[in-house]
Amino acid sequence: MSSPPIRTPVRILGIDPGLRRTGWGVIESEGNRLTFIGCGSVEPPDRLPLAERLLAIHQGLAKVLAEFAPGEAAVEQTFVNKDGVATLKLGQARGVAMLAPAMLGISVAEYAPNQVKKTVVGAGHADKAQIQMMLKILLPKAEPKSADAADALAIAITHAHHRGTALLRLKVVGG
């Protein structure tokens, strides 16, 4: 899994995993310049069994990967809540979100929710409205139709800002 040097333009896919809605956002980063490419969400029907919902998420992300051809991807880390079953199901959606780009040889970085908020807004406990306000400043052409798509763009922005560190960490761990 190789990645282009930091200074050449790179297309980044941000993914906000979820069983009901998996948000995705694609940006291009060249140095400090960010350009909005696209965003949306994969929304499998709630009535489907879990395995089929996971398949729908994978198929939706595969279409995004084929259409936008990102060079790198980033996924939000799952936080553990009091409902263990819900956390496990979210972890399965997150696994699919990481697998889809990895199957194409695309490196996948992970970021904690607070790191995403701190990078985009400047505060680790920012709310969704603050994130959406900053997205309008950082990516003026972006008009995400859902909070999940907005969060995915924020994850992509976080990766653009921290990718040098993330790539170094991947190389050290991967050998």
CSV table of C-alpha atoms in Angstrom, one decimal:
chain,number,residue,atom,x,y,z
A,1,MET,CA,0.0,0.0,0.0
A,2,SER,CA,2.0,3.0,-1.2
A,3,SER,CA,0.9,6.6,-1.1
A,4,PRO,CA,2.0,9.6,-3.1
A,5,PRO,CA,4.4,12.2,-1.6
A,6,ILE,CA,2.8,14.9,0.6
A,7,ARG,CA,3.2,17.8,-1.9
A,8,THR,CA,1.6,16.2,-4.9
A,9,PRO,CA,-2.2,16.4,-5.2
A,10,VAL,CA,-3.9,13.4,-3.5
A,11,ARG,CA,-7.6,12.5,-3.5
A,12,ILE,CA,-8.8,11.5,0.0
A,13,LEU,CA,-11.9,9.5,0.8
A,14,GLY,CA,-13.3,10.2,4.3
A,15,ILE,CA,-15.8,7.6,5.7
A,16,ASP,CA,-18.2,8.0,8.6
A,17,PRO,CA,-19.3,4.4,9.2
A,18,GLY,CA,-22.8,3.5,10.3
A,19,LEU,CA,-25.4,0.8,9.7
A,20,ARG,CA,-28.2,3.2,8.8
A,21,ARG,CA,-26.1,5.7,6.9
A,22,THR,CA,-22.4,5.5,6.0
A,23,GLY,CA,-21.3,8.9,5.0
A,24,TRP,CA,-18.6,9.5,2.5
A,25,GLY,CA,-16.7,12.6,1.4
A,26,VAL,CA,-14.0,13.0,-1.2
A,27,ILE,CA,-11.6,16.0,-1.3
A,28,GLU,CA,-8.3,16.7,-3.0
A,29,SER,CA,-5.4,18.0,-1.0
A,30,GLU,CA,-2.3,19.7,-2.4
A,31,GLY,CA,-0.2,21.1,0.3
A,32,ASN,CA,-2.6,23.3,2.3
A,33,ARG,CA,-5.1,23.7,-0.5
A,34,LEU,CA,-8.3,21.6,-0.2
A,35,THR,CA,-10.8,21.1,-3.0
A,36,PHE,CA,-14.2,19.5,-2.6
A,37,ILE,CA,-14.8,16.6,-5.0
A,38,GLY,CA,-18.0,14.9,-3.8
A,39,CYS,CA,-20.0,13.6,-0.9
A,40,GLY,CA,-23.0,11.5,0.0
A,41,SER,CA,-24.1,8.5,2.0
A,42,VAL,CA,-24.9,4.9,1.6
A,43,GLU,CA,-28.2,4.0,3.1
A,44,PRO,CA,-29.2,0.4,3.2
A,45,PRO,CA,-32.8,-0.3,4.1
A,46,ASP,CA,-33.4,-1.0,7.8
A,47,ARG,CA,-35.5,-4.0,7.0
A,48,LEU,CA,-32.6,-5.9,5.6
A,49,PRO,CA,-30.8,-8.5,7.7
A,50,LEU,CA,-27.5,-7.4,9.1
A,51,ALA,CA,-25.3,-9.3,6.6
A,52,GLU,CA,-27.2,-7.7,3.7
A,53,ARG,CA,-26.9,-4.2,5.1
A,54,LEU,CA,-23.2,-4.8,5.4
A,55,LEU,CA,-23.1,-6.0,1.8
A,56,ALA,CA,-25.0,-2.9,0.7
A,57,ILE,CA,-22.5,-0.6,2.5
A,58,HIS,CA,-19.7,-2.4,0.8
A,59,GLN,CA,-21.3,-2.2,-2.6
A,60,GLY,CA,-22.1,1.5,-2.1
A,61,LEU,CA,-18.5,2.3,-1.1
A,62,ALA,CA,-17.2,0.2,-4.0
A,63,LYS,CA,-19.1,2.5,-6.4
A,64,VAL,CA,-17.7,5.6,-4.7
A,65,LEU,CA,-14.2,4.1,-4.9
A,66,ALA,CA,-14.6,3.3,-8.6
A,67,GLU,CA,-16.1,6.7,-9.5
A,68,PHE,CA,-13.7,9.0,-7.5
A,69,ALA,CA,-10.5,6.8,-7.5
A,70,PRO,CA,-9.1,8.1,-4.2
A,71,GLY,CA,-5.4,7.6,-3.4
A,72,GLU,CA,-6.0,7.4,0.4
A,73,ALA,CA,-8.8,6.8,2.8
A,74,ALA,CA,-9.7,7.7,6.4
A,75,VAL,CA,-12.3,6.3,8.7
A,76,GLU,CA,-13.6,7.5,12.0
A,77,GLN,CA,-12.8,5.3,15.0
A,78,THR,CA,-15.7,3.8,16.9
A,79,PHE,CA,-16.3,5.0,20.4
A,80,VAL,CA,-17.6,2.5,22.9
A,81,ASN,CA,-20.9,3.3,24.4
A,82,LYS,CA,-23.1,1.6,27.1
A,83,ASP,CA,-25.0,-0.5,24.5
A,84,GLY,CA,-22.5,-3.3,23.7
A,85,VAL,CA,-24.6,-4.8,20.9
A,86,ALA,CA,-24.9,-1.4,19.1
A,87,THR,CA,-21.2,-0.9,19.5
A,88,LEU,CA,-20.4,-4.3,18.0
A,89,LYS,CA,-22.8,-3.7,15.0
A,90,LEU,CA,-21.2,-0.3,14.4
A,91,GLY,CA,-17.8,-2.0,14.5
A,92,GLN,CA,-18.9,-4.4,11.8
A,93,ALA,CA,-19.9,-1.4,9.6
A,94,ARG,CA,-16.6,0.2,10.3
A,95,GLY,CA,-14.8,-3.0,9.3
A,96,VAL,CA,-16.6,-3.0,6.0
A,97,ALA,CA,-15.7,0.7,5.6
A,98,MET,CA,-12.0,-0.1,6.1
A,99,LEU,CA,-12.1,-3.2,4.0
A,100,ALA,CA,-13.5,-1.6,0.8
A,101,PRO,CA,-10.5,0.7,0.1
A,102,ALA,CA,-8.0,-1.8,1.5
A,103,MET,CA,-9.1,-4.4,-1.0
A,104,LEU,CA,-8.0,-1.9,-3.7
A,105,GLY,CA,-4.6,-1.4,-2.1
A,106,ILE,CA,-5.6,2.0,-0.7
A,107,SER,CA,-4.1,2.9,2.7
A,108,VAL,CA,-6.7,3.6,5.4
A,109,ALA,CA,-6.0,5.9,8.4
A,110,GLU,CA,-8.1,6.1,11.5
A,111,TYR,CA,-9.0,9.2,13.5
A,112,ALA,CA,-10.8,9.6,16.9
A,113,PRO,CA,-14.0,11.7,16.8
A,114,ASN,CA,-12.4,14.3,19.1
A,115,GLN,CA,-9.4,14.6,16.8
A,116,VAL,CA,-11.7,15.2,13.8
A,117,LYS,CA,-13.5,17.9,15.7
A,118,LYS,CA,-10.3,19.5,17.0
A,119,THR,CA,-8.8,19.6,13.5
A,120,VAL,CA,-11.8,21.0,11.8
A,121,VAL,CA,-13.3,23.3,14.4
A,122,GLY,CA,-10.4,23.8,16.9
A,123,ALA,CA,-12.2,22.2,19.8
A,124,GLY,CA,-12.5,18.5,20.6
A,125,HIS,CA,-16.1,18.8,21.8
A,126,ALA,CA,-17.6,20.7,18.9
A,127,ASP,CA,-21.1,20.0,17.8
A,128,LYS,CA,-22.4,19.1,14.4
A,129,ALA,CA,-23.5,22.6,13.6
A,130,GLN,CA,-20.0,23.9,14.3
A,131,ILE,CA,-18.5,21.3,12.0
A,132,GLN,CA,-21.0,22.2,9.2
A,133,MET,CA,-20.2,25.9,9.6
A,134,MET,CA,-16.4,25.2,9.3
A,135,LEU,CA,-17.0,23.0,6.3
A,136,LYS,CA,-18.6,26.0,4.5
A,137,ILE,CA,-15.4,27.9,5.1
A,138,LEU,CA,-12.9,25.2,4.3
A,139,LEU,CA,-14.9,23.7,1.4
A,140,PRO,CA,-17.2,26.4,0.1
A,141,LYS,CA,-18.5,24.3,-2.8
A,142,ALA,CA,-19.5,21.4,-0.5
A,143,GLU,CA,-23.2,21.1,0.3
A,144,PRO,CA,-23.6,17.8,2.2
A,145,LYS,CA,-27.2,16.6,2.3
A,146,SER,CA,-26.7,14.7,5.6
A,147,ALA,CA,-24.7,15.0,8.8
A,148,ASP,CA,-23.0,11.8,7.9
A,149,ALA,CA,-21.7,13.2,4.7
A,150,ALA,CA,-20.5,16.3,6.5
A,151,ASP,CA,-18.8,14.2,9.1
A,152,ALA,CA,-17.1,12.2,6.3
A,153,LEU,CA,-15.8,15.4,4.7
A,154,ALA,CA,-14.5,16.4,8.2
A,155,ILE,CA,-12.7,13.1,8.4
A,156,ALA,CA,-11.1,13.6,5.0
A,157,ILE,CA,-10.0,17.1,6.0
A,158,THR,CA,-8.5,15.7,9.2
A,159,HIS,CA,-6.5,13.2,7.2
A,160,ALA,CA,-5.3,15.9,4.8
A,161,HIS,CA,-3.9,17.8,7.8
A,162,HIS,CA,-2.4,14.7,9.6
A,163,ARG,CA,-1.6,12.5,6.7
A,164,GLY,CA,2.2,12.9,7.0
A,165,THR,CA,2.1,11.6,10.5
A,166,ALA,CA,-0.5,8.8,9.6
A,167,LEU,CA,1.6,7.6,6.7
A,168,LEU,CA,4.7,7.5,8.8
A,169,ARG,CA,2.8,5.5,11.4
A,170,LEU,CA,1.6,3.0,8.8
A,171,LYS,CA,5.1,2.5,7.4
A,172,VAL,CA,6.6,1.9,10.9
A,173,VAL,CA,3.8,-0.6,11.8
A,174,GLY,CA,3.8,-2.2,8.4
A,175,GLY,CA,7.5,-2.6,8.2
